[in-house]
Amino acid sequence: MQSAEPTLAALPDPVLRYFLATRPAFLTVTLFACMVGLGAAHYDAIALSPVNAAATLLFALMAHAGINVLNDYYDELNGTDRLNTDRVYPFTGGSRFIQNGVLTAGQTRAFGASLLAIVAAAGLWLTSVSAPGLVWIGAGGLFVGWAYSAPPFALNSRGLGEPCVAVGFALIVVGTDFVQRGAVAALPVLAAVSYALLVMNILYINQFPDLRADAAAGKRHWVVMLGARRARWGYLAIGVAAYGSLILLATAGQLPKWTLIALASAALTGKAAMDVLQFAESPQQLVAAIKLTIAAASAHGLLLALALFVSAPAR
């Protein structure tokens, strides 16, 4: 059973209205990305600053929230959310805040831009307590998030949306580590690979219900370009790449052996893959697979972070 879509009558409190417009239930993937970054710093014997860690998490969540809001605005501009009659709410088809009259397009744009402006200012402060290189990581992350849907780039309409998501979440891991370490290191980059790919699979599976609307609006992402029947194999391929990369890196000694415990999430990805292969052309039957995909990425990130913390060499 799908959740009820938002309405202005159901959200009279403006604070709650704006909070829910950020799609807070989907921000957990940023939380786990930050945990992986902190785990990488801890594994390398970096003394963690709780204040800096909390600030990094808060503003990473705010950045994700702002990008979610702006994505709703730009998907209103290109028309895809209004055209979307196959959506599986609350997972696909946007937040529905603009289409259902909860917020105007102008309010949505102003809110998203304000969130990112706060994040940019906070990033400068974090840079002052870390190292100058953080500016480039933060700027890269904000640009990728904004350019994902904003013209003239609209990278999600040019077949680049999927790698943008993977890069964006990898940058969260690397940036979180950088705030603690003050330098770029190999470990957080390598630790981010499998997790970033599984987060990318969340976007990928969500494109199946949105396929017809996105195609009509000119969004040429991978599922539109391949068509549902061929694209269903892409979900499995991304999952195999994620878990395969973790196995290769851990067995080669590039990641701690304990990180292999994160392979436990493969059971969730595997079950979801079976559903995608069966129901790719019946989007309303993908609800369970979408939930499993989110759960797989979340469990993977949590287990990966825990493995980095508990396997840190005694010093």
Coordinates of N, CA and C in Angstrom, one line a residue, residues 168-297:
G168 N 29.0 11.6 -6.2 CA 28.6 12.5 -5.1 C 28.7 11.8 -3.8
F169 N 28.2 10.6 -3.7 CA 28.3 9.9 -2.4 C 29.7 9.4 -2.0
A170 N 30.5 9.2 -3.0 CA 32.0 8.9 -2.8 C 32.6 10.2 -2.2
L171 N 32.2 11.3 -2.7 CA 32.8 12.6 -2.2 C 32.4 12.8 -0.8
I172 N 31.2 12.4 -0.4 CA 30.8 12.5 1.0 C 31.7 11.7 1.9
V173 N 32.0 10.5 1.5 CA 32.9 9.6 2.3 C 34.3 10.3 2.4
V174 N 34.8 10.7 1.3 CA 36.2 11.3 1.2 C 36.2 12.6 2.0
G175 N 35.2 13.4 1.8 CA 35.1 14.7 2.5 C 35.0 14.6 4.0
T176 N 34.2 13.6 4.5 CA 34.1 13.4 5.9 C 35.5 12.9 6.5
D177 N 36.2 12.0 5.8 CA 37.5 11.6 6.2 C 38.5 12.8 6.2
F178 N 38.4 13.6 5.2 CA 39.3 14.8 5.0 C 39.2 15.8 6.2
V179 N 38.0 16.0 6.6 CA 37.8 17.0 7.7 C 38.6 16.5 9.0
Q180 N 38.6 15.2 9.2 CA 39.4 14.7 10.3 C 40.9 14.6 10.1
R181 N 41.2 14.2 8.9 CA 42.6 13.9 8.5 C 43.4 15.1 8.0
G182 N 42.7 16.0 7.3 CA 43.3 17.2 6.8 C 44.1 16.9 5.5
A183 N 43.8 15.8 4.8 CA 44.5 15.4 3.6 C 43.6 14.3 2.9
V184 N 43.9 14.2 1.6 CA 43.2 13.1 0.8 C 44.0 11.8 1.0
A185 N 43.3 10.7 1.3 CA 44.0 9.4 1.5 C 43.3 8.4 0.6
A186 N 44.0 7.3 0.4 CA 43.5 6.2 -0.4 C 42.4 5.5 0.2
L187 N 42.5 5.2 1.5 CA 41.5 4.3 2.2 C 40.1 4.8 2.0
P188 N 39.7 6.1 2.3 CA 38.3 6.5 2.1 C 37.8 6.4 0.7
V189 N 38.7 6.6 -0.3 CA 38.3 6.5 -1.7 C 38.0 5.1 -2.0
L190 N 38.8 4.1 -1.6 CA 38.5 2.7 -1.8 C 37.3 2.2 -1.1
A191 N 37.2 2.7 0.2 CA 36.0 2.2 1.0 C 34.7 2.7 0.4
A192 N 34.8 3.8 -0.3 CA 33.5 4.4 -0.8 C 33.0 3.7 -2.1
V193 N 33.8 2.9 -2.7 CA 33.4 2.4 -4.0 C 32.2 1.5 -4.0
S194 N 32.2 0.5 -3.2 CA 31.0 -0.4 -3.1 C 29.8 0.3 -2.7
Y195 N 29.9 1.1 -1.6 CA 28.8 1.8 -1.1 C 28.2 2.8 -2.1
A196 N 29.0 3.5 -2.8 CA 28.6 4.5 -3.8 C 27.8 3.8 -4.9
L197 N 28.3 2.6 -5.3 CA 27.6 1.8 -6.4 C 26.2 1.4 -5.9
L198 N 26.1 1.0 -4.7 CA 24.8 0.5 -4.2 C 23.8 1.7 -4.0
V199 N 24.3 2.8 -3.7 CA 23.4 4.0 -3.7 C 23.0 4.4 -5.1
M200 N 23.9 4.2 -6.0 CA 23.6 4.4 -7.4 C 22.5 3.5 -7.9
N201 N 22.4 2.3 -7.3 CA 21.4 1.3 -7.7 C 20.0 1.8 -7.2
I202 N 20.0 2.6 -6.1 CA 18.7 3.2 -5.7 C 18.1 4.1 -6.7
L203 N 19.0 4.9 -7.3 CA 18.5 5.8 -8.4 C 18.1 4.9 -9.6
Y204 N 18.9 3.9 -9.9 CA 18.7 3.1 -11.1 C 17.3 2.4 -11.0
I205 N 17.0 1.8 -9.9 CA 15.7 1.1 -9.8 C 14.5 2.0 -9.8
N206 N 14.7 3.2 -9.2 CA 13.7 4.2 -9.2 C 13.3 4.8 -10.6
Q207 N 14.2 4.5 -11.6 CA 14.0 5.0 -12.9 C 13.0 4.2 -13.7
F208 N 12.7 2.9 -13.2 CA 11.8 2.1 -13.9 C 10.3 2.6 -13.9
P209 N 9.8 2.9 -12.7 CA 8.5 3.5 -12.7 C 8.4 4.9 -13.4
D210 N 9.5 5.6 -13.4 CA 9.5 6.9 -14.0 C 9.8 6.9 -15.5
L211 N 10.0 5.8 -16.1 CA 10.5 5.7 -17.4 C 9.7 6.4 -18.5
R212 N 8.4 6.2 -18.5 CA 7.6 6.9 -19.5 C 7.6 8.4 -19.4
A213 N 7.4 8.9 -18.2 CA 7.4 10.3 -17.9 C 8.7 10.9 -18.3
D214 N 9.8 10.3 -17.8 CA 11.2 10.8 -18.1 C 11.5 10.8 -19.6
A215 N 11.1 9.8 -20.3 CA 11.3 9.8 -21.8 C 10.5 10.9 -22.4
A216 N 9.3 11.1 -22.0 CA 8.5 12.2 -22.6 C 9.0 13.6 -22.3
A217 N 9.7 13.7 -21.2 CA 10.3 15.0 -20.8 C 11.7 15.1 -21.3
G218 N 12.2 14.1 -22.0 CA 13.6 14.2 -22.6 C 14.7 13.9 -21.7
K219 N 14.4 13.2 -20.6 CA 15.5 12.7 -19.7 C 16.0 11.4 -20.2
R220 N 17.3 11.5 -20.7 CA 17.9 10.3 -21.3 C 18.8 9.6 -20.3
H221 N 18.2 9.0 -19.2 CA 19.0 8.3 -18.3 C 19.1 6.8 -18.8
W222 N 19.9 6.0 -18.1 CA 20.2 4.7 -18.6 C 19.0 3.8 -18.9
V223 N 18.0 3.8 -18.0 CA 16.8 3.0 -18.2 C 16.0 3.5 -19.4
V224 N 15.9 4.8 -19.6 CA 15.2 5.3 -20.8 C 16.0 4.8 -22.1
M225 N 17.3 5.0 -22.1 CA 18.1 4.7 -23.3 C 18.1 3.2 -23.6
L226 N 18.0 2.3 -22.6 CA 18.1 0.9 -22.8 C 16.7 0.3 -23.0
G227 N 15.7 0.9 -22.4 CA 14.4 0.3 -22.3 C 14.3 -0.6 -21.1
A228 N 13.1 -0.8 -20.6 CA 13.0 -1.5 -19.3 C 13.5 -3.0 -19.4
R229 N 13.2 -3.6 -20.6 CA 13.6 -5.0 -20.7 C 15.1 -5.3 -20.7
R230 N 15.8 -4.4 -21.4 CA 17.3 -4.6 -21.4 C 17.9 -4.0 -20.1
A231 N 17.3 -2.9 -19.6 CA 17.8 -2.2 -18.5 C 17.8 -3.0 -17.2
R232 N 16.9 -4.0 -17.2 CA 16.7 -4.8 -15.9 C 18.0 -5.5 -15.6
W233 N 18.8 -5.8 -16.6 CA 20.1 -6.5 -16.3 C 21.1 -5.5 -15.7
G234 N 20.9 -4.2 -16.0 CA 21.8 -3.2 -15.4 C 21.8 -3.2 -13.9
Y235 N 20.6 -3.4 -13.3 CA 20.6 -3.5 -11.9 C 21.5 -4.5 -11.3
L236 N 21.4 -5.7 -11.9 CA 22.2 -6.8 -11.4 C 23.7 -6.5 -11.6
A237 N 24.0 -5.9 -12.8 CA 25.4 -5.6 -13.1 C 26.0 -4.6 -12.1
I238 N 25.2 -3.6 -11.7 CA 25.7 -2.6 -10.7 C 25.9 -3.3 -9.4
G239 N 25.0 -4.2 -9.0 CA 25.2 -4.9 -7.7 C 26.4 -5.8 -7.8
V240 N 26.6 -6.5 -8.9 CA 27.8 -7.4 -9.0 C 29.1 -6.5 -8.9
A241 N 29.1 -5.4 -9.6 CA 30.2 -4.5 -9.5 C 30.5 -4.0 -8.1
A242 N 29.5 -3.7 -7.4 CA 29.6 -3.2 -6.0 C 30.3 -4.3 -5.1
Y243 N 29.7 -5.4 -5.1 CA 30.2 -6.5 -4.2 C 31.5 -7.1 -4.7
G244 N 31.7 -7.1 -6.1 CA 32.9 -7.6 -6.6 C 34.1 -6.7 -6.3
S245 N 33.8 -5.4 -6.3 CA 34.9 -4.4 -6.0 C 35.3 -4.6 -4.5
L246 N 34.4 -4.8 -3.6 CA 34.7 -5.0 -2.2 C 35.5 -6.3 -2.0
I247 N 35.1 -7.3 -2.7 CA 35.9 -8.6 -2.6 C 37.3 -8.4 -3.1
L248 N 37.5 -7.8 -4.2 CA 38.8 -7.6 -4.8 C 39.7 -6.7 -3.9
L249 N 39.1 -5.6 -3.4 CA 39.9 -4.7 -2.6 C 40.3 -5.3 -1.2
A250 N 39.4 -6.1 -0.7 CA 39.7 -6.7 0.6 C 40.6 -7.8 0.5
T251 N 40.5 -8.7 -0.5 CA 41.4 -9.8 -0.7 C 42.8 -9.3 -1.1
A252 N 42.9 -8.2 -1.8 CA 44.2 -7.6 -2.2 C 44.8 -6.8 -1.0
G253 N 44.2 -6.7 0.1 CA 44.7 -6.0 1.2 C 44.6 -4.5 1.2
Q254 N 43.8 -4.0 0.2 CA 43.6 -2.6 0.1 C 42.5 -2.1 1.1
L255 N 41.7 -3.0 1.6 CA 40.7 -2.7 2.6 C 40.9 -3.8 3.7
P256 N 40.6 -3.5 4.9 CA 40.7 -4.5 6.0 C 39.8 -5.7 5.7
K257 N 40.2 -6.9 6.0 CA 39.5 -8.1 5.7 C 38.1 -8.1 6.4
W258 N 38.0 -7.4 7.5 CA 36.7 -7.3 8.2 C 35.6 -6.6 7.4
T259 N 36.0 -5.8 6.4 CA 35.0 -5.2 5.6 C 34.2 -6.1 4.7
L260 N 34.7 -7.4 4.6 CA 33.9 -8.4 3.9 C 32.6 -8.7 4.5
I261 N 32.4 -8.3 5.8 CA 31.2 -8.6 6.5 C 30.0 -7.8 5.8
A262 N 30.4 -6.7 5.1 CA 29.4 -5.9 4.4 C 28.8 -6.7 3.2
L263 N 29.4 -7.8 2.9 CA 28.8 -8.6 1.8 C 27.4 -9.2 2.2
A264 N 27.1 -9.2 3.5 CA 25.8 -9.7 4.0 C 24.7 -9.0 3.3
S265 N 24.9 -7.7 2.9 CA 23.8 -7.0 2.2 C 23.5 -7.5 0.9
A266 N 24.4 -8.4 0.3 CA 24.2 -8.9 -1.0 C 22.9 -9.8 -1.1
A267 N 22.5 -10.3 0.1 CA 21.2 -11.1 0.1 C 20.0 -10.2 -0.3
L268 N 20.1 -9.0 0.2 CA 19.0 -8.0 -0.1 C 19.0 -7.6 -1.6
T269 N 20.2 -7.3 -2.0 CA 20.4 -6.9 -3.4 C 20.0 -8.0 -4.4
G270 N 20.3 -9.3 -4.0 CA 20.0 -10.4 -4.8 C 18.5 -10.6 -4.9
K271 N 17.8 -10.5 -3.8 CA 16.3 -10.6 -3.8 C 15.7 -9.5 -4.7
A272 N 16.2 -8.3 -4.5 CA 15.7 -7.2 -5.3 C 16.0 -7.4 -6.8
A273 N 17.1 -7.9 -7.1 CA 17.5 -8.2 -8.5 C 16.5 -9.2 -9.2
M274 N 16.1 -10.2 -8.4 CA 15.2 -11.2 -8.9 C 13.8 -10.5 -9.3
D275 N 13.4 -9.6 -8.4 CA 12.2 -8.8 -8.7 C 12.3 -7.9 -9.9
V276 N 13.4 -7.3 -10.0 CA 13.6 -6.4 -11.1 C 13.6 -7.2 -12.4
L277 N 14.3 -8.3 -12.5 CA 14.3 -9.1 -13.7 C 12.9 -9.6 -14.0
Q278 N 12.0 -9.8 -13.0 CA 10.7 -10.3 -13.3 C 9.7 -9.2 -13.6
F279 N 9.8 -8.0 -12.9 CA 8.8 -7.0 -12.9 C 9.2 -5.6 -13.5
A280 N 10.3 -5.6 -14.2 CA 10.9 -4.4 -14.8 C 9.9 -3.6 -15.6
E281 N 9.0 -4.3 -16.3 CA 8.0 -3.7 -17.1 C 6.6 -3.5 -16.4
S282 N 6.6 -3.8 -15.1 CA 5.4 -3.6 -14.3 C 5.8 -2.8 -13.1
P283 N 6.0 -1.5 -13.2 CA 6.6 -0.7 -12.2 C 5.9 -0.7 -10.8
Q284 N 4.6 -0.9 -10.8 CA 3.9 -0.9 -9.6 C 4.2 -2.1 -8.7
Q285 N 4.8 -3.1 -9.3 CA 5.2 -4.3 -8.6 C 6.7 -4.3 -8.1
L286 N 7.3 -3.1 -8.3 CA 8.7 -3.0 -7.8 C 8.8 -2.4 -6.4
V287 N 7.7 -2.2 -5.7 CA 7.8 -1.5 -4.4 C 8.7 -2.3 -3.5
A288 N 8.5 -3.6 -3.4 CA 9.4 -4.4 -2.5 C 10.8 -4.3 -2.9
A289 N 11.1 -4.4 -4.2 CA 12.5 -4.3 -4.7 C 13.1 -3.0 -4.4
I290 N 12.4 -1.9 -4.5 CA 12.9 -0.6 -4.1 C 13.2 -0.5 -2.7
K291 N 12.4 -1.0 -1.8 CA 12.7 -1.0 -0.4 C 13.9 -1.9 -0.1
L292 N 14.0 -3.0 -0.7 CA 15.2 -3.9 -0.5 C 16.5 -3.2 -1.0
T293 N 16.4 -2.4 -2.0 CA 17.6 -1.7 -2.6 C 18.0 -0.6 -1.6
I294 N 17.1 0.1 -1.0 CA 17.4 1.1 0.0 C 18.0 0.4 1.2
A295 N 17.4 -0.7 1.6 CA 17.9 -1.4 2.8 C 19.3 -2.0 2.6
A296 N 19.5 -2.5 1.3 CA 20.8 -3.1 1.0 C 21.9 -2.0 1.1
A297 N 21.7 -0.8 0.5 CA 22.7 0.2 0.6 C 22.9 0.7 2.0

